CSV table of C-alpha atoms in Angstrom, one decimal:
chain,number,residue,atom,x,y,z
A,1,UNK,CA,-74.2,-114.2,-18.0
A,2,UNK,CA,-71.8,-112.1,-20.5
A,3,UNK,CA,-71.4,-108.9,-21.6
A,4,UNK,CA,-73.1,-107.6,-24.7
A,5,UNK,CA,-72.2,-105.3,-27.7
A,6,UNK,CA,-73.9,-104.1,-30.7
A,7,UNK,CA,-72.9,-101.5,-33.8
A,8,UNK,CA,-75.4,-101.0,-36.6
A,9,UNK,CA,-78.1,-99.0,-37.9
A,10,UNK,CA,-80.5,-97.9,-35.0
A,11,UNK,CA,-83.5,-95.5,-35.5
A,12,UNK,CA,-87.2,-94.8,-34.5
A,13,UNK,CA,-89.3,-95.7,-37.5
A,14,UNK,CA,-91.8,-92.5,-38.5
A,15,UNK,CA,-93.6,-91.1,-41.9
A,16,UNK,CA,-93.1,-87.1,-43.1
A,17,UNK,CA,-95.7,-85.9,-45.0
A,18,UNK,CA,-93.0,-84.0,-47.3
A,19,UNK,CA,-89.9,-85.4,-46.6
A,20,UNK,CA,-87.7,-88.4,-46.1
A,21,UNK,CA,-86.0,-90.1,-42.7
A,22,UNK,CA,-82.7,-92.0,-42.7
A,23,UNK,CA,-81.2,-94.7,-40.1
A,24,UNK,CA,-78.0,-93.3,-38.7
A,25,UNK,CA,-75.5,-95.5,-36.9
A,26,UNK,CA,-76.2,-96.4,-33.4
A,27,UNK,CA,-74.6,-98.5,-30.4
A,28,UNK,CA,-75.5,-100.5,-27.3
A,29,UNK,CA,-74.0,-102.4,-24.7
A,30,UNK,CA,-75.4,-104.4,-21.5
A,31,UNK,CA,-75.7,-107.2,-19.5
A,32,UNK,CA,-77.3,-110.5,-20.8
A,33,UNK,CA,-78.3,-113.6,-18.6
A,34,UNK,CA,-79.0,-117.1,-20.4
A,35,UNK,CA,-80.7,-120.1,-18.7
A,36,UNK,CA,-81.6,-123.1,-20.6
A,37,UNK,CA,-84.0,-125.7,-18.7
A,38,UNK,CA,-83.7,-128.5,-21.9
A,39,UNK,CA,-80.8,-129.1,-24.1
A,40,UNK,CA,-82.6,-126.8,-26.8
A,41,UNK,CA,-84.6,-124.2,-25.3
A,42,UNK,CA,-84.6,-121.4,-22.5
A,43,UNK,CA,-84.9,-117.8,-21.6
A,44,UNK,CA,-82.8,-114.9,-21.8
A,45,UNK,CA,-83.1,-111.3,-20.2
A,46,UNK,CA,-80.7,-108.5,-19.1
A,47,UNK,CA,-80.1,-104.6,-19.1
A,48,UNK,CA,-79.0,-102.6,-22.0
A,49,UNK,CA,-78.1,-98.9,-22.7
A,50,UNK,CA,-78.8,-98.2,-26.4
A,51,UNK,CA,-78.2,-95.1,-28.5
A,52,UNK,CA,-80.9,-94.7,-31.7
A,53,UNK,CA,-80.2,-92.0,-34.1
A,54,UNK,CA,-82.4,-90.6,-37.2
A,55,UNK,CA,-82.1,-87.8,-39.4
A,56,UNK,CA,-85.1,-86.2,-40.9
A,57,UNK,CA,-84.9,-84.1,-44.3
A,58,UNK,CA,-87.5,-82.2,-45.9
A,59,UNK,CA,-86.1,-81.9,-49.4
A,60,UNK,CA,-89.1,-79.9,-51.1
A,61,UNK,CA,-89.0,-75.6,-51.3
A,62,UNK,CA,-91.7,-73.6,-50.1
A,63,UNK,CA,-95.0,-74.2,-52.0
A,64,UNK,CA,-98.2,-71.7,-51.1
A,65,UNK,CA,-100.7,-74.8,-51.1
A,66,UNK,CA,-98.3,-76.7,-48.5
A,67,UNK,CA,-98.5,-75.1,-44.9
A,68,UNK,CA,-99.5,-75.6,-41.3
A,69,UNK,CA,-102.2,-73.8,-39.5
A,70,UNK,CA,-101.2,-72.5,-36.2
A,71,UNK,CA,-104.8,-71.1,-35.3
A,72,UNK,CA,-106.6,-67.9,-35.6
A,73,UNK,CA,-105.1,-64.9,-34.4
A,74,UNK,CA,-106.3,-61.3,-33.3
A,75,UNK,CA,-104.3,-58.0,-35.2
A,76,UNK,CA,-104.9,-54.9,-33.1
A,77,UNK,CA,-104.5,-52.4,-35.9
A,78,UNK,CA,-103.1,-49.3,-34.2
A,79,UNK,CA,-103.5,-47.5,-37.2
A,80,UNK,CA,-107.5,-47.9,-38.0
A,81,UNK,CA,-108.2,-48.8,-34.4
A,82,UNK,CA,-109.8,-52.0,-35.5
A,83,UNK,CA,-109.3,-55.5,-34.8
A,84,UNK,CA,-109.1,-58.0,-37.4
A,85,UNK,CA,-108.6,-61.9,-37.4
A,86,UNK,CA,-106.3,-63.9,-39.4
A,87,UNK,CA,-104.8,-67.4,-39.8
A,88,UNK,CA,-101.2,-67.8,-38.6
A,89,UNK,CA,-99.4,-70.0,-41.1
A,90,UNK,CA,-96.1,-72.2,-41.4
A,91,UNK,CA,-94.0,-73.4,-44.0
A,92,UNK,CA,-91.1,-75.4,-43.6
A,93,UNK,CA,-88.8,-75.3,-46.7
A,94,UNK,CA,-85.3,-77.4,-47.3
A,95,UNK,CA,-84.7,-78.5,-43.8
A,96,UNK,CA,-82.7,-81.2,-42.0
A,97,UNK,CA,-83.0,-82.3,-38.4
A,98,UNK,CA,-81.1,-84.9,-36.1
A,99,UNK,CA,-82.9,-87.0,-33.3
A,100,UNK,CA,-80.5,-88.7,-30.9
A,101,UNK,CA,-81.9,-90.9,-28.0
A,102,UNK,CA,-80.2,-92.9,-25.1
A,103,UNK,CA,-82.7,-96.0,-23.9
A,104,UNK,CA,-82.2,-98.4,-21.1
A,105,UNK,CA,-83.6,-101.3,-22.2
A,106,UNK,CA,-85.0,-104.7,-20.3
A,107,UNK,CA,-85.2,-107.7,-22.9
A,108,UNK,CA,-87.5,-111.0,-22.0
A,109,UNK,CA,-86.6,-113.5,-24.8
A,110,UNK,CA,-87.7,-117.0,-25.4
A,111,UNK,CA,-84.4,-118.6,-26.8
A,112,UNK,CA,-83.6,-122.2,-29.0
A,113,UNK,CA,-80.1,-123.6,-29.6
A,114,UNK,CA,-79.1,-126.8,-31.9
A,115,UNK,CA,-75.6,-127.8,-32.2
A,116,UNK,CA,-74.2,-129.3,-35.4
A,117,UNK,CA,-71.8,-131.7,-36.6
A,118,UNK,CA,-69.9,-135.1,-35.1
A,119,UNK,CA,-68.3,-133.4,-32.3
A,120,UNK,CA,-71.6,-131.3,-31.8
A,121,UNK,CA,-69.1,-128.0,-30.9
A,122,UNK,CA,-70.9,-125.4,-33.1
A,123,UNK,CA,-74.4,-124.4,-33.1
A,124,UNK,CA,-76.9,-121.8,-33.7
A,125,UNK,CA,-79.3,-120.1,-31.6
A,126,UNK,CA,-82.4,-117.5,-31.9
A,127,UNK,CA,-84.4,-115.7,-30.0
A,128,UNK,CA,-87.4,-113.7,-29.9
A,129,UNK,CA,-89.3,-111.6,-27.3
A,130,UNK,CA,-90.3,-108.2,-26.2
A,131,UNK,CA,-88.0,-105.6,-24.3
A,132,UNK,CA,-89.1,-102.7,-22.4
A,133,UNK,CA,-87.4,-99.6,-23.2
A,134,UNK,CA,-86.9,-96.5,-20.7
A,135,UNK,CA,-86.3,-93.0,-22.3
A,136,UNK,CA,-82.5,-92.0,-20.3
A,137,UNK,CA,-82.2,-88.7,-22.8
A,138,UNK,CA,-83.8,-87.9,-26.1
A,139,UNK,CA,-82.5,-84.5,-28.0
A,140,UNK,CA,-83.2,-82.8,-31.5
A,141,UNK,CA,-81.2,-80.1,-33.6
A,142,UNK,CA,-81.7,-78.5,-36.5
A,143,UNK,CA,-78.7,-79.2,-39.2
A,144,UNK,CA,-77.7,-78.4,-42.4
A,145,UNK,CA,-77.1,-74.8,-44.2
A,146,UNK,CA,-79.9,-74.9,-46.3
A,147,UNK,CA,-82.6,-74.3,-43.5
A,148,UNK,CA,-85.9,-72.5,-44.5
A,149,UNK,CA,-88.9,-71.1,-42.3
A,150,UNK,CA,-91.6,-69.0,-43.2
A,151,UNK,CA,-94.1,-67.5,-41.1
A,152,UNK,CA,-97.4,-66.1,-42.7
A,153,UNK,CA,-100.8,-64.3,-42.1
A,154,UNK,CA,-103.8,-65.2,-44.0
A,155,UNK,CA,-106.3,-62.4,-43.7
A,156,UNK,CA,-109.4,-63.6,-45.2
A,157,UNK,CA,-111.3,-60.4,-45.3
A,158,UNK,CA,-108.3,-59.2,-48.1
A,159,UNK,CA,-107.8,-62.6,-49.4
A,160,UNK,CA,-103.9,-61.9,-49.1
A,161,UNK,CA,-101.4,-64.3,-47.3
A,162,UNK,CA,-99.2,-61.7,-45.9
A,163,UNK,CA,-95.4,-62.6,-46.0
A,164,UNK,CA,-96.0,-65.8,-47.3
A,165,UNK,CA,-93.1,-66.8,-50.2
A,166,UNK,CA,-93.2,-64.6,-53.1
A,167,UNK,CA,-94.9,-62.0,-51.1
A,168,UNK,CA,-92.8,-58.9,-49.2
A,169,UNK,CA,-92.2,-59.6,-45.7
A,170,UNK,CA,-93.9,-57.7,-42.5
A,171,UNK,CA,-91.4,-57.5,-40.0
A,172,UNK,CA,-93.5,-55.4,-37.8
A,173,UNK,CA,-95.7,-58.6,-37.6
A,174,UNK,CA,-92.8,-61.1,-37.7
A,175,UNK,CA,-94.2,-62.5,-41.2
A,176,UNK,CA,-91.8,-63.5,-43.7
A,177,UNK,CA,-89.0,-66.1,-44.3
A,178,UNK,CA,-85.7,-66.6,-42.7
A,179,UNK,CA,-82.8,-68.4,-43.9
A,180,UNK,CA,-81.2,-69.4,-40.8
A,181,UNK,CA,-84.7,-70.9,-38.3
A,182,UNK,CA,-82.0,-72.7,-36.2
A,183,UNK,CA,-80.5,-69.3,-35.1
A,184,UNK,CA,-83.8,-67.6,-34.7
A,185,UNK,CA,-85.7,-70.1,-32.7
A,186,UNK,CA,-83.1,-71.8,-31.4
A,187,UNK,CA,-84.3,-75.0,-32.9
A,188,UNK,CA,-83.1,-77.7,-30.6
A,189,UNK,CA,-84.1,-79.2,-27.2
A,190,UNK,CA,-85.4,-82.4,-25.6
A,191,UNK,CA,-87.8,-84.6,-26.9
A,192,UNK,CA,-90.4,-85.8,-24.6
A,193,UNK,CA,-90.4,-89.7,-24.8
A,194,UNK,CA,-93.0,-92.3,-23.0
A,195,UNK,CA,-92.0,-95.8,-21.9
A,196,UNK,CA,-92.2,-98.2,-24.8
A,197,UNK,CA,-92.4,-101.9,-25.4
A,198,UNK,CA,-91.1,-103.2,-28.7
A,199,UNK,CA,-90.5,-106.6,-30.4
A,200,UNK,CA,-86.9,-108.1,-30.3
A,201,UNK,CA,-85.1,-111.0,-32.6
A,202,UNK,CA,-81.7,-112.3,-31.9
A,203,UNK,CA,-79.6,-114.5,-34.0
A,204,UNK,CA,-76.1,-115.8,-33.9
A,205,UNK,CA,-73.7,-118.9,-33.7
A,206,UNK,CA,-72.3,-120.6,-30.5
A,207,UNK,CA,-69.1,-122.9,-29.9
A,208,UNK,CA,-68.8,-125.0,-26.7
A,209,UNK,CA,-66.3,-124.0,-24.4
A,210,UNK,CA,-64.0,-126.2,-22.0
A,211,UNK,CA,-64.9,-127.1,-18.4
A,212,UNK,CA,-62.7,-124.1,-16.0
């Protein structure tokens, strides 16, 4: 049994349609128990706390043809007294978001070790298996200084996307662009993650110690 620690790149893998993802430094620590039932083969388990950090970026400015539809809405026009349907559209410009997650991990691995040299003091080992990942805490936050958010309303009857980039804002409807969406929308909070199962591989060197 022993204590473990890790420092390095630790991030989640996902794809951004109009952006990029970067791995950020992470770390972990825990306890580990190895049991060898022969001179070469053994099993390992333990309990770890690991911090994962990921940064997502969108480097494109607004484009009229790039938007996410938020569904059909109804505009109760008080002037004409007639209701009109429109499509609510969302566009994000240059933005940067970070996600930080703390996981409790329970690994189970098969181990193989081999000693080398005439005195058989030094050797190498490898392990492979699975680890159960249980979310402890996960947060996201908007970062950076050039984040942009645009909300517009497309009215099919007039074929106009009111509040879209390049068009005047319509404050009474909330259509237009904000340069600080993190302030307007409080763009931070907690992620909802499920229990996961991931593969794990471990490589290292070993040295025999004298009897205590």
